[in-house]
Short mmCIF file of C-alpha atoms in Angstrom, two decimals:
data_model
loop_
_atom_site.label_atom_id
_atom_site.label_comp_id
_atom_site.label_asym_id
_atom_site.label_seq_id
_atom_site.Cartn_x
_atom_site.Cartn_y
_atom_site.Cartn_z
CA UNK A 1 62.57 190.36 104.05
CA UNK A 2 65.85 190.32 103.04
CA UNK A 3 66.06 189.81 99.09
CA UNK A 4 68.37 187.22 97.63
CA UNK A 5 69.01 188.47 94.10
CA UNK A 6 70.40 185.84 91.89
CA UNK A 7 71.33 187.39 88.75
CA UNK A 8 70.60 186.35 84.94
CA UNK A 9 73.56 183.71 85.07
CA UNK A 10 75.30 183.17 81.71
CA UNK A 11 77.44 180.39 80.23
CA UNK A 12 79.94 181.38 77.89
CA UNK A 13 81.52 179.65 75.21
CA UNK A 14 84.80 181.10 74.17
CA UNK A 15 86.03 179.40 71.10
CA UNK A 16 89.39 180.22 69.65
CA UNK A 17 91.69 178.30 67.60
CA UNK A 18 95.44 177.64 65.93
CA UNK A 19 95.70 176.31 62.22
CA UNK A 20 97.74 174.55 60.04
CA UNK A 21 96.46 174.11 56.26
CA UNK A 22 97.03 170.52 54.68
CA UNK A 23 99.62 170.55 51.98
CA UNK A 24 96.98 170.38 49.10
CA UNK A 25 94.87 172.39 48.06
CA UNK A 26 92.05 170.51 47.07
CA UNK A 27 92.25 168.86 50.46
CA UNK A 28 90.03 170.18 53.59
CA UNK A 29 91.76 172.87 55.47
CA UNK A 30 92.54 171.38 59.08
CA UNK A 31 92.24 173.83 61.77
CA UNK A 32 94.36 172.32 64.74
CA UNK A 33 95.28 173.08 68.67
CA UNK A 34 91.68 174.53 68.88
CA UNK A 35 89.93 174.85 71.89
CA UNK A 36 86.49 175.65 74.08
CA UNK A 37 86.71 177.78 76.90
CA UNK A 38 83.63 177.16 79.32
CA UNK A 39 82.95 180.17 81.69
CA UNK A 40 81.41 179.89 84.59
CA UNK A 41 78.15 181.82 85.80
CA UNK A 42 78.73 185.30 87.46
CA UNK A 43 77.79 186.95 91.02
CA UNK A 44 78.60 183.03 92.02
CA UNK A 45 81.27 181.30 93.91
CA UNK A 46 82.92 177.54 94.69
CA UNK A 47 81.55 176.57 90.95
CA UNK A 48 82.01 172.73 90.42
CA UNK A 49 81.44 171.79 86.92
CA UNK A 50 79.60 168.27 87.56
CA UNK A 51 78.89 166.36 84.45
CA UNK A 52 79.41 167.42 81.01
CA UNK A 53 78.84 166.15 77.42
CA UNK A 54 79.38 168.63 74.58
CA UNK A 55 79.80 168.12 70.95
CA UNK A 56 80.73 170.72 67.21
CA UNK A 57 78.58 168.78 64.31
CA UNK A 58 79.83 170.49 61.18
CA UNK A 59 76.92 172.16 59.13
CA UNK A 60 78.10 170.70 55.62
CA UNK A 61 79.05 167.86 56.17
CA UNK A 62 77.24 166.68 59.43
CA UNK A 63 80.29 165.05 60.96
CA UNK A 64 80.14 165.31 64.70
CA UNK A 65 82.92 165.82 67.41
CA UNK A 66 82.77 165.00 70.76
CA UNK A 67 84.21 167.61 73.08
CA UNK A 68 86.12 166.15 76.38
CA UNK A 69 85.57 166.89 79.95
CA UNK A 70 86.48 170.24 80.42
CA UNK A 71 89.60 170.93 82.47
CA UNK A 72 89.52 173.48 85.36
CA UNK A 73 91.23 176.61 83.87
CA UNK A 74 90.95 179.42 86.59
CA UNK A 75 87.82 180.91 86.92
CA UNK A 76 86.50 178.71 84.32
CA UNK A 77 87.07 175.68 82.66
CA UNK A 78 88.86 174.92 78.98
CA UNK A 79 88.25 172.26 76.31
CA UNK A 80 90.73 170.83 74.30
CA UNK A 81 90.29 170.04 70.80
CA UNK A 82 92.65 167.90 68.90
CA UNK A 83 91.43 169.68 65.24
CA UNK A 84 88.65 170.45 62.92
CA UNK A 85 88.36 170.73 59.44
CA UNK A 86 87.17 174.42 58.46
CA UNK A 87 83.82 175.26 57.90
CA UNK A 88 80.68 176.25 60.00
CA UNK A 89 79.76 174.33 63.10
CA UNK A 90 76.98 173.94 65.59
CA UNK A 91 78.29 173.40 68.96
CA UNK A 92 76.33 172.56 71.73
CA UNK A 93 77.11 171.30 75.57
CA UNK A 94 75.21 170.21 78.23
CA UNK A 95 75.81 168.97 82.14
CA UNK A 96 75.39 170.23 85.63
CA UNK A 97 77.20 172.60 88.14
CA UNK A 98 77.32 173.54 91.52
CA UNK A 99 77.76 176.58 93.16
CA UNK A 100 77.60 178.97 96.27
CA UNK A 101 75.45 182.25 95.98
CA UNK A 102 75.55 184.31 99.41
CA UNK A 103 76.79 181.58 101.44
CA UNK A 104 73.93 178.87 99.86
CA UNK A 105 74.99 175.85 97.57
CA UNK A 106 73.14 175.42 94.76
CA UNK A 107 72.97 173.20 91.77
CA UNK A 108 71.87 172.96 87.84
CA UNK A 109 71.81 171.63 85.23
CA UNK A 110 72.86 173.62 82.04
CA UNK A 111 72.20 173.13 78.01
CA UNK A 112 73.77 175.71 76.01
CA UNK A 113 74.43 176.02 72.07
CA UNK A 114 75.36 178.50 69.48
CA UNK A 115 74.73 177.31 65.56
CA UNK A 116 77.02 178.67 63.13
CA UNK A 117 80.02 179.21 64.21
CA UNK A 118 82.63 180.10 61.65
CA UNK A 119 85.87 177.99 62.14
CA UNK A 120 88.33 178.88 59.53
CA UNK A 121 91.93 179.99 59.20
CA UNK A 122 91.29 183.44 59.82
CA UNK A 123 88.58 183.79 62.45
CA UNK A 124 89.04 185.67 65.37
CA UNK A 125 87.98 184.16 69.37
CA UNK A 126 84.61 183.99 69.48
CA UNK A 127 82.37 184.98 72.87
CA UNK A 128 78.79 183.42 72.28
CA UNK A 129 76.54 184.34 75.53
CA UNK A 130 74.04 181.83 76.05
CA UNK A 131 71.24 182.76 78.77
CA UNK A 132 71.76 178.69 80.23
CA UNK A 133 68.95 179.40 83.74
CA UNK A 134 67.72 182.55 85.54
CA UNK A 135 68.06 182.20 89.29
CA UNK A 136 65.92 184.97 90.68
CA UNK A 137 65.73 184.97 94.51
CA UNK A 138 66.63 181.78 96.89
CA UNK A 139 64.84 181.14 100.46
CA UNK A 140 62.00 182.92 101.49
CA UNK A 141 59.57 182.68 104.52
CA UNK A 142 56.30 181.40 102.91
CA UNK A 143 54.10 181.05 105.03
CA UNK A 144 53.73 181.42 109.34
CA UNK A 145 51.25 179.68 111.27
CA UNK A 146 51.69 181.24 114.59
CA UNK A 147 48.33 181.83 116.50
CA UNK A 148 47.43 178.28 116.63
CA UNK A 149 43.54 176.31 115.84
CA UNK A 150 40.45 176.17 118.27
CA UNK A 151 38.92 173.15 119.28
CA UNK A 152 34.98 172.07 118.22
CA UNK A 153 34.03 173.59 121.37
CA UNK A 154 35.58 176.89 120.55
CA UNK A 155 38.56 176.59 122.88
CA UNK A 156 42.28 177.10 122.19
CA UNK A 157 43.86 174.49 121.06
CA UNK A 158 47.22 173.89 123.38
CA UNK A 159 49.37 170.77 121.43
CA UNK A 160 51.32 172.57 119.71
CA UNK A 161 50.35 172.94 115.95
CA UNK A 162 52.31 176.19 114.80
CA UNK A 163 54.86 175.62 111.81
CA UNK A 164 56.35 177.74 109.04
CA UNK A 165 56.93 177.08 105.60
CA UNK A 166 60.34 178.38 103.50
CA UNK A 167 60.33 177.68 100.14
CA UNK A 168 62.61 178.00 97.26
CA UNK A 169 62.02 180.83 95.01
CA UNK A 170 64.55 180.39 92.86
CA UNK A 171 64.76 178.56 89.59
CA UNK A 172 67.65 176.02 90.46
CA UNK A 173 67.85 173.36 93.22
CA UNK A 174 69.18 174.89 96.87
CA UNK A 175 69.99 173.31 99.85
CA UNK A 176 68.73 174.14 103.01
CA UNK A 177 71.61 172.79 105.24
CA UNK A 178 72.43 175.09 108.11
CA UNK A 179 69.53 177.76 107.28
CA UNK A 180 68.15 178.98 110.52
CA UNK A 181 64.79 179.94 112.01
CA UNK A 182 65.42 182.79 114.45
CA UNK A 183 62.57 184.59 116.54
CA UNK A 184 63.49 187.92 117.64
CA UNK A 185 64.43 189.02 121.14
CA UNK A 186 62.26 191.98 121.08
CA UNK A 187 59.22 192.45 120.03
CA UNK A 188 57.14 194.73 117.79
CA UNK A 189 54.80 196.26 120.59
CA UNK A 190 57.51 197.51 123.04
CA UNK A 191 59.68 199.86 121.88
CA UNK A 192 62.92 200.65 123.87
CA UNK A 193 65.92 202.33 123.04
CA UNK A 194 68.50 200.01 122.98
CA UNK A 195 72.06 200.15 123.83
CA UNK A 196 74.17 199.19 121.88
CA UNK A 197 71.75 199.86 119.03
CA UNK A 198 73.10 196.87 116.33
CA UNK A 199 69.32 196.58 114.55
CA UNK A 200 71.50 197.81 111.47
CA UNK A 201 74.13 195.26 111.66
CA UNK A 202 72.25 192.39 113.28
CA UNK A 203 69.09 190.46 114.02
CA UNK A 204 68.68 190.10 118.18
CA UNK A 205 67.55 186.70 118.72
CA UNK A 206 66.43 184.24 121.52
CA UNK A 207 65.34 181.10 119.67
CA UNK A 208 67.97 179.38 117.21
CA UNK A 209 66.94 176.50 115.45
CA UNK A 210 68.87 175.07 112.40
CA UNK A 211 68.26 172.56 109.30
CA UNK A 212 71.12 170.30 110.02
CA UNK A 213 72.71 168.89 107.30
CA UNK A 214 76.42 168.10 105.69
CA UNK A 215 76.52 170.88 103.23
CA UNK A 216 74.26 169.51 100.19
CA UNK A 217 71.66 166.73 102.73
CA UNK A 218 68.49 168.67 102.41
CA UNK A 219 67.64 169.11 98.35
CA UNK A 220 65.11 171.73 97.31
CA UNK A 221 63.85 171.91 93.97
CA UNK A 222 62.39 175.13 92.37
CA UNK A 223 59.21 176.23 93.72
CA UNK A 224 59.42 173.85 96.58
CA UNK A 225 58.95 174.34 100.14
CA UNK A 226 59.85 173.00 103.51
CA UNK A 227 57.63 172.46 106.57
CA UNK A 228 58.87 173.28 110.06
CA UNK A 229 56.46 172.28 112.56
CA UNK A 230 56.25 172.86 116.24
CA UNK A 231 55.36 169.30 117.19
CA UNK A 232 55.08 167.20 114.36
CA UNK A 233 52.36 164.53 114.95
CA UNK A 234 48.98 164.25 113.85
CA UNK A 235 47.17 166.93 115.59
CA UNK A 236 44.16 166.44 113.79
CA UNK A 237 43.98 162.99 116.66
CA UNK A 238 43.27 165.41 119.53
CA UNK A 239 41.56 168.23 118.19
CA UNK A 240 39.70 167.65 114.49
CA UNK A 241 39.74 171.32 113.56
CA UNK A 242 43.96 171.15 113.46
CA UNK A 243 46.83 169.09 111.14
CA UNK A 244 48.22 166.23 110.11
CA UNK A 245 51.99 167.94 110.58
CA UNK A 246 53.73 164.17 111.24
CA UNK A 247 54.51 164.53 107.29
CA UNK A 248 56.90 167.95 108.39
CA UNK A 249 59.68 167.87 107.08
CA UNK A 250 61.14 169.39 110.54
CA UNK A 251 60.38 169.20 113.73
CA UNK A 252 61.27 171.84 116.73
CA UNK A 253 62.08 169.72 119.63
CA UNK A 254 63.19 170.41 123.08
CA UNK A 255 63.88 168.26 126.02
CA UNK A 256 62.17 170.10 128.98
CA UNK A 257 63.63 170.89 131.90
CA UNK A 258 60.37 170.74 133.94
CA UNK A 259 59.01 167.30 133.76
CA UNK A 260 55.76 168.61 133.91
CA UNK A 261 56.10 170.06 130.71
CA UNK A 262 57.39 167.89 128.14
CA UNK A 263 58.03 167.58 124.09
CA UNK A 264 56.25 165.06 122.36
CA UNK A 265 59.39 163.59 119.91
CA UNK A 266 57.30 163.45 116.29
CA UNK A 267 58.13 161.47 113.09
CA UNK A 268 60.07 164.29 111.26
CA UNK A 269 63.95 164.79 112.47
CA UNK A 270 64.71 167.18 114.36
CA UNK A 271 66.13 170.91 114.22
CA UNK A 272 69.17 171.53 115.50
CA UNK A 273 68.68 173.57 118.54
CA UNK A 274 71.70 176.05 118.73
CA UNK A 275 69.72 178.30 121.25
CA UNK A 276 65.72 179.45 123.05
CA UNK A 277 65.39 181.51 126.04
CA UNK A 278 63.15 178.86 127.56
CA UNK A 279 64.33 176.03 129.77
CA UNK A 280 60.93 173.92 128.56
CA UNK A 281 59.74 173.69 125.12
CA UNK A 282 59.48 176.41 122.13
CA UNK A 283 57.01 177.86 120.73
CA UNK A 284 55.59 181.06 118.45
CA UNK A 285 54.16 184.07 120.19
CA UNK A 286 50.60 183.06 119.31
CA UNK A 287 49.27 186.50 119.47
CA UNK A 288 51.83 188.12 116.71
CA UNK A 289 54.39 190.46 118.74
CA UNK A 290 57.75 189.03 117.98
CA UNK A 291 59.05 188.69 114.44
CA UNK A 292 61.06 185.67 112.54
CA UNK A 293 63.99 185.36 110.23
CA UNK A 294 65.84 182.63 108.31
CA UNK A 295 69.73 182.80 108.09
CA UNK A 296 72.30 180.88 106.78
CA UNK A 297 74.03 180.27 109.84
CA UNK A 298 78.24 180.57 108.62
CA UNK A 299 79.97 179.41 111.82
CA UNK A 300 79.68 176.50 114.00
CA UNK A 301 77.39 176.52 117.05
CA UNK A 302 80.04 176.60 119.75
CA UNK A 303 81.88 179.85 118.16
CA UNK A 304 78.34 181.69 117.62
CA UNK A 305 77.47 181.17 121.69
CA UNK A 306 80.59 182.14 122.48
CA UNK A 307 81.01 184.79 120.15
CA UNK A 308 77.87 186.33 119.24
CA UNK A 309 76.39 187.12 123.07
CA UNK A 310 74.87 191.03 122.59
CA UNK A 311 73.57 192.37 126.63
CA UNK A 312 71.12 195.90 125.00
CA UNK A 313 70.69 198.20 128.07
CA UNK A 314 67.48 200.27 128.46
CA UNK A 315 65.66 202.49 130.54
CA UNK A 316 62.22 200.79 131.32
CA UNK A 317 59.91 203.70 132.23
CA UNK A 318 56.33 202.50 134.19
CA UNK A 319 54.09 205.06 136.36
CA UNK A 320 56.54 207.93 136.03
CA UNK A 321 59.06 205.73 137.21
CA UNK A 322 62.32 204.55 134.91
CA UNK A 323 64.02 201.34 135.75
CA UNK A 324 67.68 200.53 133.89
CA UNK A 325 67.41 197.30 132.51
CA UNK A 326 69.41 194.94 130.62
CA UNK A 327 68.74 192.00 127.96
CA UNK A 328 70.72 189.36 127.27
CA UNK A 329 70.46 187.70 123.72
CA UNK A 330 72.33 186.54 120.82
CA UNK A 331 73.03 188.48 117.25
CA UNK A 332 72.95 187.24 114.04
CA UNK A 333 74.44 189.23 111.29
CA UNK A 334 71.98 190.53 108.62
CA UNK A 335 75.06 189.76 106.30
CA UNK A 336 73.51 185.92 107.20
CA UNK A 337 69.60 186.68 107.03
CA UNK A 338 68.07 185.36 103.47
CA UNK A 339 64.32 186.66 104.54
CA UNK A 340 62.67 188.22 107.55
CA UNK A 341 59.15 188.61 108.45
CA UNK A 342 57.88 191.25 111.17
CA UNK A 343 54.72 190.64 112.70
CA UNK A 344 52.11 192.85 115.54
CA UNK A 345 48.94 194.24 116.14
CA UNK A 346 47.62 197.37 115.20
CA UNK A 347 46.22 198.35 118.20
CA UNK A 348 49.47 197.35 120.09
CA UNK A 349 51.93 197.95 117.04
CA UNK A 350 54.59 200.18 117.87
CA UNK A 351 58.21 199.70 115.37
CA UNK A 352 59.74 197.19 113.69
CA UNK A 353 62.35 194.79 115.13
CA UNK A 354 64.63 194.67 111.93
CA UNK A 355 66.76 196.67 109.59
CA UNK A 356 64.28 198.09 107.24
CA UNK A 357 66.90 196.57 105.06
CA UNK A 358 65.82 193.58 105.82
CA UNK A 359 61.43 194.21 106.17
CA UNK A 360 60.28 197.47 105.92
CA UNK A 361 57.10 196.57 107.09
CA UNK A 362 54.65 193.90 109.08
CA UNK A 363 51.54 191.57 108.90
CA UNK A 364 49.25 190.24 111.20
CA UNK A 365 46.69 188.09 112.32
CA UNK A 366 44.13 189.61 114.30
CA UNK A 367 43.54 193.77 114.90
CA UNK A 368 43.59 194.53 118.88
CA UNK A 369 45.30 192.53 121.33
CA UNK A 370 43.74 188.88 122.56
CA UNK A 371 41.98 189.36 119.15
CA UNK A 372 39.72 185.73 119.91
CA UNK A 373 39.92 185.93 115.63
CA UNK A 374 42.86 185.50 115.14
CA UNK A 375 42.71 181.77 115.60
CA UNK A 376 42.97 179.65 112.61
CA UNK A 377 44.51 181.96 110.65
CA UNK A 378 48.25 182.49 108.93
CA UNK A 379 49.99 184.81 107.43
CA UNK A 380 50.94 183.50 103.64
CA UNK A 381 53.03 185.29 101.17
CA UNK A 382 51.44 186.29 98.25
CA UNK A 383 52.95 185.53 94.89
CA UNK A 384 52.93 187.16 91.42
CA UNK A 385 51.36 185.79 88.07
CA UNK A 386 54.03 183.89 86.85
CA UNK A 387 53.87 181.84 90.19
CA UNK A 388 56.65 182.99 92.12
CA UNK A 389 56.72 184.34 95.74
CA UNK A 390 56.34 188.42 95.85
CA UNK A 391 59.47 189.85 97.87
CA UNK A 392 59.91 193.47 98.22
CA UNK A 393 61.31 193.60 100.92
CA UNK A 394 58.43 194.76 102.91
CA UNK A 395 55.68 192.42 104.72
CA UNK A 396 53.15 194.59 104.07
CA UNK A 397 53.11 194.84 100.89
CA UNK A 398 54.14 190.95 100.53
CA UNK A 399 52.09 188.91 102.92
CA UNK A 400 48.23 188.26 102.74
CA UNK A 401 47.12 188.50 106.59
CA UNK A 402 44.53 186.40 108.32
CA UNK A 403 44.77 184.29 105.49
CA UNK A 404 43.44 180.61 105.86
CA UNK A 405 46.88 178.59 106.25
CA UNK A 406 47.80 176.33 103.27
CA UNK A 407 47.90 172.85 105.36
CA UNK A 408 43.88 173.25 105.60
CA UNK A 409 43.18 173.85 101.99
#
């Protein structure tokens, strides 16, 4: 699971002025050409300062100034003052930014002040670091539903009622445009020995499906989540023990090429479908062998299928007999993953299909193979006491298994 660390961001105020005294001496001293440097957050790019409204109310006398829009100065952005008389002042701004962190736009609002400061013929610049939001993490998988509900009667449930769940973990609003589910290309109970071996550099992937979106479309408060469903209708119609998923926020879609097996087209838009190895409809390995990322896809679908192909030879080895074999699948960079989740079986489990980078570890639902209890049950990630999601980078130590999915409680 592939951390995104957003840093303790800080606003500063950098306040530094030129004076010119008034020709008495009983009159106030006027401090003139003064002026407010904003600076923008760190470990942050693309920062758009949105709205602003600032004003320096002088302690003794309790006049207040209004500061003007700031003015992009660089890196940051600078506020002219036309003058002040000398003395101490409380100065305080407020307003809203956006930004890119790792490829992800974000956006927040800000209130920052510092009471008195000294303004006075001989004061030096002032730096006043104000802690204005911490922004710890971003996306995260929350929660997989991948093994699918039984019916009254005890049988498997076939319409299609697997979803996932990614959620904000942050403390400022993200956007989820062009994030990514991926499933991998190989899974967790067949080890091979891949050539070229990229699992350092990339995830191997045969499903693609991406949040579509023009940049800032698909809002996502703090704490938040979004919910990606297989088929999103009311499954709960045909089999009682299932979901109401026509309220998903997503929907993976496909348009069969069999017409005997088709894609029911559900309320919630659609994912954009960049890529699956099927020619019929999509859906998650229901007994836990293949594992599933999120990315932040940073190219356009036509230059990723043309430029992003990966063929891994092996050497499949069966009765004493080896075989050379190829696969052909897609990469995605791990510089684009935001979280990844491995999943297996213990009986079955045999590596990890990810840069330990990225998971160190796995969950599950269900011990052996064909486990028949693994039904009705997801994997949910567990979260600490101040309510936020627990990412350490390893599943096991993450994710609750054979946990009873969220949509039943």
């Amino acid at each position: 699971m592939k951390k995104i660390n957003f840093l303790s961001m800080m606003m500063l105020l950098a306040v530094s002025f030129g004076f010119v005294s008034c020709n008495s001496d009983d009159d106030p001293v006027i401090v003139t050409n003064g002026s407010v440097t904003l600076e923008m957050p760190i470990n942050v790019t693309d920062v758009v300062l949105n709205s602003f409204e600032g004003t320096a109310t002088n302690v003794q006398t309790g006049r207040v100034t209004t500061l003007p829009m700031p003015v992009k100065s660089g890196e940051n952005y600078l506020i002219a003052i036309p003058e002040l008389e000398e003395g101490a002042y409380n100065i305080a701004a407020k307003g809203n930014i956006s930004f890119l962190k790792d490829g992800v736009a974000g956006t927040t609002d800000f209130e920052v002040k510092s009471d008195g400061v000294r303004v006075a013929e001989n004061s030096k610049a002032l730096k006043l670091a104000v802690n204005s939001f911490q922004a710890d993490g971003g996306f995260v998988i929350s929660e997989i539903f991948f093994t699918g509900t039984t019916t009254p009667e005890d049988k498997q449930y076939s319409g299609g009622d697997a979803y996932i769940i990614i959620a904000n973990n942050s403390d400022v609003t993200l956007y989820a445009d062009s994030i990514a589910v991926l499933e991998s290309q190989f899974t967790t109970t067949d080890k091979q020995d891949y050539t070229p071996d990229l699992m350092n550099e990339a995830f191997s992937t045969d499903a693609v499906y991406m949040i579509p979106g023009n940049g800032k479309s698909v809002a996502v408060k703090p704490g938040e989540s979004l919910v990606l469903a297989v088929n999103a209708i009311n499954h709960k119609e045909a089999n009682p023990n299932s979901f109401d998923l026509s309220g998903a926020d997503f929907e993976f879609y496909d348009e069969s090429s069999n017409p005997r097996v088709t894609d029911p087209d559900g309320a919630a838009p659609n994912l954009d479908k960049w890529y699956c190895y099927t020619a019929t409809v999509f859906g998650f390995h229901n007994r836990g062998f293949k594992s599933y990322a999120i990315a932040k896809m940073q190219t356009n679908k036509e230059d990723w299928l043309e430029n992003y192909a990966y063929t891994a030879e092996y050497v499949f080895t069966f009765g004493g007999n080896s075989y050379p074999m190829s696969a052909k699948t897609f990469k995605v960079p791990n510089t684009w993953i935001l979280d990844a989740v491995n999943l297996s079986v213990e009986s079955e489990f045999q590596w990890i299909v990810t840069s330990p980078a990225l998971d160190a570890g796995w969950t599950y639902c269900g011990k052996v193979d064909r486990d028949m209890t693994r039904y009705n049950k997801a994997v949910l990630r567990k979260k600490d006491a101040d309510g936020k999601y627990i990412d350490t980078n390893n599943s096991t130590n993450d994710f609750e298994p054979e946990a009873q999915p969220s949509l039943l409680k």
